[in-house]
Amino acid sequence: IHFYKSFLLVMQLPACLPVRYIFTILAFIGFVFNYTLRININLVITSMVNHTALNDTDNYKLNSTKKMDGPFVWDSVITGDVVGMFFAGYMVFQMPGGRMAEVFGGKKVLAAAMGGVATLTLLIPSAAKLGGHTGYPYYLVVIRVLMGLCEAATFPCITSMLARWAPEQERATMSTFIMAGSQAGTIVGFFISGIIADAWGWESVFYIEGGSCFVWLLLWILFAADTPSTHPSITTAERDYISAGLPATNSVSLPIPWKSIWTSIPFWAIMFSNIANNWGFHLLMTELPQYLSDIFHNYMDSGSKTGLWTAIPYASMWASSILFSLTSDYLIRKKILSTATVRKIFNTISHLGPALCLLVIVIFVTNEKPQMNLTLGMFTLGVAQMGALYSGFITNPQDIAPNFAGTVLGLTNCIGSIPGFVAPAVASSIINGDASNIAKWRNVWIITIVILMVETVTFIIFADGKPQKWNAPTDEKVKEGKKDWILIFFTIGIAMVGVVYVGTMMALHS
């Protein structure tokens, strides 16, 4: 500890840059790696598959894309497992990850989670080859499940830390800047990964990106702290400023008020928003590379080109999210609108906007007229509007329950992650191997439109922006610090569901 404090003093971090912004920058870079390592395989897998060797009856349509063949003879079902099984692990550790951040501190939990993901990323090439070139990639699927398990803690963890680092008048901006690292990571995961794969081969993507994460991990360990009060180099003025702008939080972690949470209407508004958002967001993230490759295969003839046009919408989302957050914080800081009203407005933009863009694609894009420019434009505009979500439901747990922000986001993310593997599965069943048929994709988009529109209405009606009564329980029995058996059984139950699902899919598809 003494060495750590001395190191910080020797480094003399810039006095002009507040410590909370250093925390924000480090967390942002962490989330860049979070999403880069999560989704790089979504693109790289097209370079891993031997399209020529695939049976013609597979009808995967990639033989006509002019892509370089990889070593593995995997059909669309197997590649779907490699990409989608991540979420089977992802849903398991959301709740305990958020709770561990509240009890043990977010710095340690995030470091352990990202260190695990980086290590597993380095193992991907070996795991893929261990399964053979023609067999089911059991080892790789297990690696992906474990990566999801590790990454599950990251969003609840950072939400818990933000509840203690971000004053209300800066909450949306800090939250957005950090979580917009997801979009930056998507850009790296799609575009940069495509360039690396084209230049040095698909294995190099995982070695370079996984290895680079350890550099960030060292900086996080050296310069981050769980709270302003535990940071060794923060000034008294900044610590007081942060404390004055925070709602009441306990220095000691409180037991979770389960009944109050489950009967809270604003909690359910966040829950449904998370489910709907993940349906739309992850559906586009997993299916967009395939959609562009199959519908516009004459143009999308290389990994870097497909990666570029898959990344552009998320670059737009990154830029728009910063603009939305600055606007939302300005409206709250100047007391122009209440916190609840601001959250509802920006949540509406983030979900109704993409729904309308998909509606344009449904109406005007056909097999006879694929409308590439219109399609790319609508995807870019729709995903850009999703940038408002960080000023909407994602930040809302910090508003209604700062003592349990990590738990609330972890719980809603746990259930909300289910669409991460259900939505692609539904899309695959609708497409049914005919991925170049725009009429079938239209049905996928219509389902997404309905889900996003219904969610928009429910959030407007039921969301809130003030701390709930259960955020600071007064019942002394609640504060006794009993072992949380509900959390333990909940986690075990979700884990069993995940294991059964993964085992069943592996057995059916192998």
C-alpha positions as CSV (number, residue, x, y, z in Angstrom):
1,I,0.0,0.0,0.0
2,H,2.8,2.4,0.9
3,F,4.6,1.6,-2.4
4,Y,1.3,2.3,-4.3
5,K,0.8,5.7,-2.6
6,S,4.4,6.6,-3.2
7,F,4.1,5.6,-6.9
8,L,1.1,7.9,-7.3
9,L,3.0,10.8,-5.8
10,V,6.0,10.2,-8.0
11,M,3.8,10.0,-11.1
12,Q,2.2,13.4,-10.2
13,L,-1.0,12.9,-12.1
14,P,-2.0,16.2,-13.8
15,A,-3.5,18.6,-11.3
16,C,-5.8,20.0,-14.0
17,L,-7.4,16.6,-14.5
18,P,-9.7,15.7,-11.6
19,V,-9.3,12.2,-10.2
20,R,-13.0,11.3,-11.1
21,Y,-12.1,12.0,-14.8
22,I,-9.0,9.7,-14.6
23,F,-11.3,7.0,-13.2
24,T,-13.7,7.7,-16.1
25,I,-11.0,7.5,-18.8
26,L,-9.6,4.2,-17.3
27,A,-13.0,2.7,-17.1
28,F,-13.7,3.8,-20.7
29,I,-10.6,2.0,-22.0
30,G,-11.6,-1.0,-20.0
31,F,-15.0,-1.1,-21.7
32,V,-13.3,-0.8,-25.1
33,F,-11.5,-4.0,-24.3
34,N,-14.7,-5.4,-22.8
35,Y,-16.6,-5.2,-26.1
36,T,-13.6,-5.8,-28.4
37,L,-12.9,-9.2,-26.8
38,R,-16.6,-10.0,-26.6
39,I,-17.5,-9.4,-30.3
40,N,-14.3,-9.8,-32.4
41,I,-15.2,-13.4,-33.1
42,N,-18.5,-12.3,-34.6
43,L,-16.5,-11.0,-37.6
44,V,-13.4,-13.1,-37.4
45,I,-15.4,-16.4,-37.5
46,T,-16.1,-15.6,-41.2
47,S,-12.4,-15.9,-41.8
48,M,-12.1,-19.1,-39.7
49,V,-14.7,-21.1,-41.7
50,N,-13.9,-23.1,-44.8
51,H,-16.8,-22.0,-47.0
52,T,-15.8,-24.0,-50.0
53,A,-15.9,-27.3,-48.0
54,L,-19.4,-26.6,-46.7
55,N,-22.0,-28.9,-48.1
56,D,-24.1,-27.1,-50.7
57,T,-27.3,-28.0,-48.9
58,D,-26.2,-25.9,-45.9
59,N,-27.3,-22.9,-48.1
60,Y,-25.2,-20.6,-45.9
61,K,-24.6,-18.5,-49.0
62,L,-21.1,-17.5,-48.0
63,N,-19.4,-19.4,-50.9
64,S,-20.4,-16.5,-53.2
65,T,-18.8,-13.8,-51.0
66,K,-15.3,-14.2,-52.3
67,K,-14.0,-14.5,-48.8
68,M,-10.7,-16.3,-48.1
69,D,-11.4,-19.8,-46.7
70,G,-10.4,-20.7,-43.2
71,P,-9.5,-24.2,-41.8
72,F,-12.9,-25.1,-40.1
73,V,-15.8,-26.7,-41.7
74,W,-18.5,-25.2,-39.5
75,D,-22.1,-24.6,-40.7
76,S,-24.3,-21.7,-39.6
77,V,-25.6,-23.7,-36.6
78,I,-22.2,-24.2,-35.2
79,T,-21.0,-20.7,-35.8
80,G,-24.2,-19.5,-34.2
81,D,-23.3,-21.6,-31.1
82,V,-19.8,-20.1,-31.0
83,V,-21.1,-16.6,-31.1
84,G,-24.3,-17.0,-29.1
85,M,-23.2,-19.3,-26.2
86,F,-21.3,-16.3,-24.7
87,F,-24.7,-15.1,-23.4
88,A,-25.4,-18.4,-21.6
89,G,-22.5,-17.6,-19.4
90,Y,-23.2,-13.9,-19.4
91,M,-26.6,-14.2,-17.7
92,V,-25.3,-16.4,-14.8
93,F,-22.9,-13.9,-13.0
94,Q,-24.8,-10.6,-13.4
95,M,-26.3,-10.7,-10.0
96,P,-23.4,-11.9,-7.9
97,G,-21.0,-9.7,-10.0
98,G,-23.0,-6.6,-9.1
99,R,-23.3,-7.7,-5.4
100,M,-19.6,-8.5,-5.2
101,A,-18.8,-5.0,-6.4
102,E,-21.0,-3.5,-3.6
103,V,-19.5,-5.7,-0.9
104,F,-15.8,-6.1,-1.9
105,G,-15.3,-3.0,-4.2
106,G,-15.6,-2.6,-7.9
107,K,-11.9,-2.2,-8.6
108,K,-11.0,-5.8,-7.7
109,V,-14.1,-7.3,-9.3
110,L,-13.6,-5.5,-12.6
111,A,-9.8,-6.3,-12.6
112,A,-10.5,-10.0,-12.0
113,A,-13.3,-10.1,-14.7
114,M,-11.3,-8.5,-17.4
115,G,-8.1,-10.4,-16.5
116,G,-10.1,-13.6,-17.0
117,V,-11.5,-12.5,-20.3
118,A,-8.1,-11.5,-21.6
119,T,-6.6,-14.8,-20.6
120,L,-9.5,-16.8,-22.3
121,T,-9.1,-14.7,-25.4
122,L,-5.5,-15.8,-25.8
123,L,-6.7,-19.4,-25.6
124,I,-9.3,-19.1,-28.4
125,P,-7.0,-20.2,-31.3
126,S,-5.8,-23.3,-29.5
127,A,-9.3,-24.1,-28.3
128,A,-10.6,-23.9,-31.9
129,K,-7.9,-26.2,-33.2
130,L,-8.3,-28.8,-30.4
131,G,-11.8,-29.6,-31.7
132,G,-10.4,-30.5,-35.1
133,H,-11.2,-29.0,-38.5
134,T,-14.5,-30.8,-39.1
135,G,-15.8,-31.7,-35.6
136,Y,-17.9,-29.7,-33.2
137,P,-15.7,-27.1,-31.4
138,Y,-16.5,-28.1,-27.8
139,Y,-13.5,-26.4,-26.3
140,L,-14.2,-23.1,-28.1
141,V,-17.8,-23.1,-27.1
142,V,-16.8,-23.7,-23.5
143,I,-14.3,-20.8,-23.7
144,R,-17.0,-18.5,-25.0
145,V,-19.3,-19.5,-22.1
146,L,-16.5,-18.8,-19.6
147,M,-15.9,-15.4,-21.3
148,G,-19.6,-14.5,-20.8
149,L,-19.3,-15.6,-17.2
150,C,-16.4,-13.2,-16.6
151,E,-17.9,-10.3,-18.5
152,A,-21.2,-10.6,-16.7
153,A,-19.8,-8.7,-13.8
154,T,-18.5,-5.7,-15.7
155,F,-21.6,-3.5,-16.3
156,P,-23.1,-4.1,-12.8
157,C,-19.6,-3.5,-11.3
158,I,-19.1,-0.1,-13.0
159,T,-22.6,0.9,-12.2
160,S,-21.9,0.3,-8.6
161,M,-18.7,2.4,-8.8
162,L,-20.4,5.2,-10.6
163,A,-23.0,5.5,-7.9
164,R,-20.1,6.5,-5.6
165,W,-18.0,8.5,-8.1
166,A,-20.5,10.4,-10.3
167,P,-22.3,13.5,-8.8
168,E,-25.9,13.9,-10.1
169,Q,-25.0,16.8,-12.4
170,E,-22.3,14.7,-14.2
171,R,-23.9,11.3,-13.8
172,A,-25.1,10.8,-17.4
173,T,-21.9,12.2,-18.9
174,M,-19.6,10.0,-16.9
175,S,-21.8,6.9,-17.3
176,T,-22.1,7.5,-21.0
177,F,-18.4,8.2,-21.6
178,I,-17.5,5.0,-19.8
179,M,-20.1,2.8,-21.4
180,A,-19.6,4.3,-24.8
181,G,-16.4,2.4,-24.6
182,S,-18.7,-0.5,-25.7
183,Q,-19.2,1.3,-29.1
184,A,-15.5,2.1,-29.4
185,G,-14.9,-1.6,-28.6
186,T,-17.3,-2.6,-31.3
187,I,-15.5,-0.5,-33.8
188,V,-12.2,-2.1,-32.8
189,G,-13.8,-5.6,-32.7
190,F,-15.3,-5.3,-36.2
191,F,-13.1,-2.9,-38.2
192,I,-9.7,-3.2,-36.6
193,S,-10.1,-7.0,-36.2
194,G,-10.9,-7.2,-39.9
195,I,-7.8,-5.4,-40.8
196,I,-5.6,-7.5,-38.5
197,A,-7.2,-10.7,-39.8
198,D,-6.6,-9.7,-43.4
199,A,-3.0,-8.7,-42.7
200,W,-1.8,-11.5,-40.3
201,G,-4.4,-14.1,-40.1
202,W,-7.4,-14.8,-37.8
203,E,-5.3,-16.1,-34.9
204,S,-3.4,-12.8,-34.6
205,V,-6.6,-10.9,-33.7
206,F,-7.0,-12.8,-30.4
207,Y,-3.3,-12.7,-29.6
208,I,-2.9,-8.9,-30.2
209,E,-6.2,-7.8,-28.7
210,G,-6.1,-10.2,-25.7
211,G,-2.5,-9.3,-24.9
212,S,-3.2,-5.6,-25.1
213,C,-5.9,-5.9,-22.4
214,F,-3.2,-6.7,-19.8
215,V,-1.6,-3.3,-20.4
216,W,-4.9,-1.6,-19.4
217,L,-5.3,-4.0,-16.5
218,L,-2.0,-2.8,-15.0
219,L,-3.0,0.9,-15.3
220,W,-6.4,0.1,-13.7
221,I,-4.8,-1.6,-10.7
222,L,-2.3,1.3,-10.2
223,F,-4.7,4.3,-10.6
224,A,-8.3,3.2,-9.9
225,A,-10.0,3.2,-6.5
226,D,-13.4,1.9,-5.3
227,T,-14.6,5.2,-3.9
228,P,-13.3,8.8,-3.7
229,S,-12.7,8.3,0.0
230,T,-10.3,5.5,-0.6
231,H,-8.3,7.2,-3.4
232,P,-4.8,8.1,-2.1
233,S,-4.3,11.2,-4.3
234,I,-7.7,12.9,-4.6
235,T,-8.0,16.4,-3.2
236,T,-10.2,17.3,-0.3
237,A,-12.1,19.8,-2.6
238,E,-12.9,17.2,-5.2
239,R,-13.9,14.6,-2.6
240,D,-16.3,17.1,-1.0
241,Y,-17.7,18.1,-4.4
242,I,-18.4,14.5,-5.3
243,S,-20.0,13.8,-1.9
244,A,-22.2,16.9,-2.2
245,G,-23.6,15.7,-5.5
246,L,-24.4,12.1,-4.5
247,P,-27.6,10.8,-3.1
248,A,-27.4,9.2,0.3
249,T,-25.3,6.0,0.2
250,N,-24.2,3.7,3.0
251,S,-20.5,3.2,3.6
252,V,-21.3,-0.4,4.6
253,S,-23.1,-2.7,2.2
254,L,-26.7,-3.4,3.1
255,P,-28.5,-6.7,2.6
256,I,-30.6,-6.7,-0.5
257,P,-34.3,-5.8,0.1
258,W,-35.6,-8.5,-2.2
259,K,-39.3,-8.1,-1.7
260,S,-39.2,-4.3,-2.1
261,I,-37.2,-4.6,-5.3
262,W,-39.4,-7.2,-6.9
263,T,-42.5,-5.2,-6.0
264,S,-41.1,-1.9,-7.3
265,I,-42.7,-0.5,-10.4
266,P,-39.7,1.6,-11.5
267,F,-37.5,-1.5,-11.1
268,W,-39.8,-3.3,-13.6
269,A,-39.6,-0.4,-16.0
270,I,-35.8,-0.8,-16.0
271,M,-36.2,-4.6,-16.4
272,F,-38.4,-4.4,-19.4
273,S,-36.2,-1.7,-21.0
274,N,-33.2,-3.9,-20.5
275,I,-34.9,-6.9,-22.1
276,A,-36.1,-4.9,-25.1
277,N,-32.8,-3.0,-25.6
278,N,-30.8,-6.2,-25.5
279,W,-33.2,-7.8,-28.1
280,G,-32.6,-5.0,-30.5
281,F,-28.9,-4.2,-29.7
282,H,-27.6,-7.7,-29.6
283,L,-29.7,-8.9,-32.6
284,L,-28.1,-6.2,-34.7
285,M,-24.6,-6.8,-33.3
286,T,-24.7,-10.6,-34.0
287,E,-26.7,-10.5,-37.3
288,L,-25.6,-7.3,-39.0
289,P,-22.3,-8.8,-40.3
290,Q,-24.1,-11.8,-41.8
291,Y,-26.9,-9.6,-43.2
292,L,-24.5,-7.3,-45.0
293,S,-22.4,-10.2,-46.3
294,D,-25.3,-12.1,-47.6
295,I,-27.5,-9.4,-49.0
296,F,-24.7,-7.2,-50.5
297,H,-22.1,-10.0,-51.1
298,N,-20.8,-8.4,-54.3
299,Y,-19.8,-5.3,-52.4
300,M,-18.9,-6.9,-49.0
301,D,-16.1,-9.0,-50.4
302,S,-13.5,-8.8,-47.6
303,G,-13.4,-8.9,-43.9
304,S,-12.1,-5.3,-43.6
305,K,-14.9,-4.0,-45.8
306,T,-17.7,-5.8,-43.9
307,G,-16.0,-4.8,-40.6
308,L,-16.0,-1.2,-41.7
309,W,-19.7,-1.0,-42.6
310,T,-20.5,-3.0,-39.4
311,A,-18.5,-0.6,-37.3
312,I,-19.8,2.7,-38.8
313,P,-23.2,2.5,-37.1
314,Y,-21.5,1.9,-33.7
315,A,-19.0,4.8,-34.3
316,S,-22.1,7.0,-34.9
317,M,-23.6,5.6,-31.6
318,W,-20.4,6.5,-29.8
319,A,-20.5,10.1,-31.0
320,S,-24.2,10.5,-30.4
321,S,-24.1,9.0,-26.9
322,I,-21.7,11.8,-25.8
323,L,-23.9,14.5,-27.3
324,F,-27.0,13.0,-25.6
325,S,-25.3,12.7,-22.2
326,L,-24.1,16.3,-22.2
327,T,-27.6,17.4,-23.2
328,S,-29.3,15.3,-20.5
329,D,-26.9,16.4,-17.8
330,Y,-27.4,20.1,-18.8
331,L,-31.2,19.7,-18.5
332,I,-30.8,18.2,-15.0
333,R,-28.1,20.6,-13.8
334,K,-30.0,23.7,-14.9
335,K,-33.2,22.2,-13.5
336,I,-35.0,22.6,-16.8
337,L,-36.5,19.1,-16.5
338,S,-36.7,16.6,-13.7
339,T,-34.4,13.6,-13.7
340,A,-37.4,11.2,-14.4
341,T,-38.5,13.3,-17.4
342,V,-34.9,13.4,-18.8
343,R,-34.6,9.6,-18.5
344,K,-37.9,9.0,-20.2
345,I,-37.1,11.4,-23.1
346,F,-33.7,9.8,-23.9
347,N,-34.9,6.3,-23.4
348,T,-37.6,7.0,-26.0
349,I,-35.0,8.3,-28.4
350,S,-32.9,5.2,-27.9
351,H,-35.7,2.7,-28.6
352,L,-38.4,4.4,-30.7
353,G,-35.8,5.9,-33.1
354,P,-34.3,2.6,-34.1
355,A,-37.8,1.0,-34.4
356,L,-38.8,3.7,-36.9
357,C,-35.5,3.2,-38.9
358,L,-36.2,-0.6,-39.0
359,L,-39.7,0.2,-40.2
360,V,-38.3,2.2,-43.1
361,I,-36.2,-0.8,-44.1
362,V,-39.3,-3.1,-43.8
363,I,-41.3,-0.9,-46.0
364,F,-38.8,0.1,-48.7
365,V,-36.2,-2.7,-48.9
366,T,-37.2,-5.7,-51.0
367,N,-35.5,-8.6,-52.8
368,E,-36.0,-6.8,-56.1
369,K,-34.6,-3.5,-54.7
370,P,-32.1,-4.2,-51.9
371,Q,-31.4,-0.5,-51.5
372,M,-27.9,-0.8,-50.1
373,N,-27.5,3.0,-49.5
374,L,-30.8,3.3,-47.8
375,T,-30.2,0.2,-45.7
376,L,-26.7,1.3,-44.6
377,G,-28.1,4.8,-43.8
378,M,-31.0,3.5,-41.7
379,F,-28.8,1.1,-39.8
380,T,-26.4,3.9,-39.1
381,L,-29.1,6.3,-38.0
382,G,-31.0,3.7,-35.9
383,V,-27.9,2.5,-34.1
384,A,-26.8,6.1,-33.5
385,Q,-30.0,6.9,-31.7
386,M,-29.4,3.9,-29.4
387,G,-26.6,6.1,-28.0
388,A,-29.3,7.8,-25.9
389,L,-29.8,4.7,-23.8
390,Y,-26.9,5.7,-21.5
391,S,-28.9,8.8,-20.5
392,G,-32.1,6.6,-20.2
393,F,-32.6,3.3,-18.4
394,I,-28.9,2.3,-18.1
395,T,-28.3,5.3,-15.7
396,N,-31.7,4.9,-14.0
397,P,-30.5,2.4,-11.3
398,Q,-28.2,5.1,-9.9
399,D,-31.2,7.4,-9.6
400,I,-33.6,5.1,-7.9
401,A,-31.2,3.0,-5.8
402,P,-27.7,4.2,-5.4
403,N,-27.1,1.7,-2.5
404,F,-28.1,-1.1,-4.8
405,A,-27.2,0.2,-8.2
406,G,-25.0,-2.7,-9.1
407,T,-27.6,-5.2,-7.8
408,V,-30.4,-3.6,-9.7
409,L,-28.5,-3.4,-13.0
410,G,-27.1,-6.9,-12.4
411,L,-30.6,-8.4,-11.9
412,T,-32.1,-6.6,-14.9
413,N,-29.0,-7.5,-17.0
414,C,-29.3,-11.1,-15.9
415,I,-32.9,-11.4,-17.2
416,G,-32.1,-8.9,-20.0
417,S,-29.2,-11.0,-21.3
418,I,-31.6,-13.8,-22.3
419,P,-32.4,-12.1,-25.6
420,G,-28.7,-12.1,-26.3
421,F,-29.0,-15.8,-27.3
422,V,-32.7,-16.0,-27.9
423,A,-33.0,-13.2,-30.4
424,P,-30.2,-14.7,-32.7
425,A,-31.8,-18.1,-32.4
426,V,-35.2,-16.7,-33.4
427,A,-33.6,-14.9,-36.3
428,S,-31.9,-18.1,-37.4
429,S,-35.1,-20.1,-37.2
430,I,-36.9,-17.4,-39.3
431,I,-34.1,-17.1,-41.9
432,N,-33.7,-21.0,-41.9
433,G,-30.6,-21.0,-44.0
434,D,-31.9,-18.6,-46.5
435,A,-30.0,-15.5,-45.4
436,S,-30.1,-13.8,-48.8
437,N,-33.9,-13.6,-48.7
438,I,-34.9,-10.1,-47.6
439,A,-38.5,-11.1,-47.1
440,K,-37.4,-13.4,-44.3
441,W,-35.3,-10.7,-42.7
442,R,-38.3,-8.4,-42.8
443,N,-40.1,-10.7,-40.2
444,V,-37.0,-10.5,-37.9
445,W,-37.2,-6.7,-38.0
446,I,-41.0,-6.5,-37.5
447,I,-40.6,-8.5,-34.2
448,T,-37.9,-6.1,-33.1
449,I,-40.0,-3.1,-33.9
450,V,-43.0,-4.3,-31.9
451,I,-40.8,-5.1,-28.8
452,L,-39.1,-1.7,-28.9
453,M,-42.3,0.3,-29.3
454,V,-44.1,-1.5,-26.5
455,E,-41.1,-0.9,-24.2
456,T,-41.0,2.8,-25.0
457,V,-44.6,3.2,-23.8
458,T,-44.1,1.2,-20.6
459,F,-41.0,3.2,-19.6
460,I,-42.7,6.5,-20.1
461,I,-45.6,5.4,-17.9
462,F,-43.7,3.6,-15.0
463,A,-40.1,4.9,-14.7
464,D,-39.0,7.2,-11.9
465,G,-36.0,9.4,-11.2
466,K,-35.9,9.6,-7.4
467,P,-34.3,7.2,-4.8
468,Q,-36.9,4.7,-3.7
469,K,-37.8,4.0,-0.1
470,W,-36.2,0.6,-0.2
471,N,-32.8,2.2,-1.1
472,A,-32.4,3.1,2.6
473,P,-34.3,0.5,4.6
474,T,-35.1,1.5,8.2
475,D,-36.0,-1.9,9.5
476,E,-33.1,-3.0,11.8
477,K,-33.6,-6.6,10.9
478,V,-32.8,-5.8,7.4
479,K,-29.4,-4.4,8.5
480,E,-28.2,-7.4,10.5
481,G,-26.0,-8.7,7.6
482,K,-27.5,-12.2,7.3
483,K,-26.1,-14.4,4.6
484,D,-28.2,-13.8,1.4
485,W,-29.6,-17.2,0.6
486,I,-31.9,-15.8,-2.0
487,L,-28.9,-14.5,-4.0
488,I,-27.1,-17.8,-3.6
489,F,-30.1,-19.9,-4.7
490,F,-30.9,-17.5,-7.5
491,T,-27.3,-17.7,-8.8
492,I,-27.3,-21.5,-8.6
493,G,-30.6,-21.7,-10.4
494,I,-29.5,-19.5,-13.2
495,A,-26.2,-21.4,-13.5
496,M,-28.1,-24.7,-13.8
497,V,-30.3,-23.2,-16.5
498,G,-27.2,-22.1,-18.3
499,V,-25.5,-25.5,-18.0
500,V,-28.6,-27.4,-19.2
501,Y,-29.1,-25.0,-22.1
502,V,-25.4,-25.2,-23.2
503,G,-25.3,-29.0,-22.8
504,T,-28.5,-29.5,-24.7
505,M,-27.4,-27.2,-27.6
506,M,-24.0,-28.9,-27.8
507,A,-25.6,-32.3,-27.9
508,L,-28.1,-31.4,-30.5
509,H,-25.7,-29.6,-32.8
510,S,-22.6,-31.9,-32.6
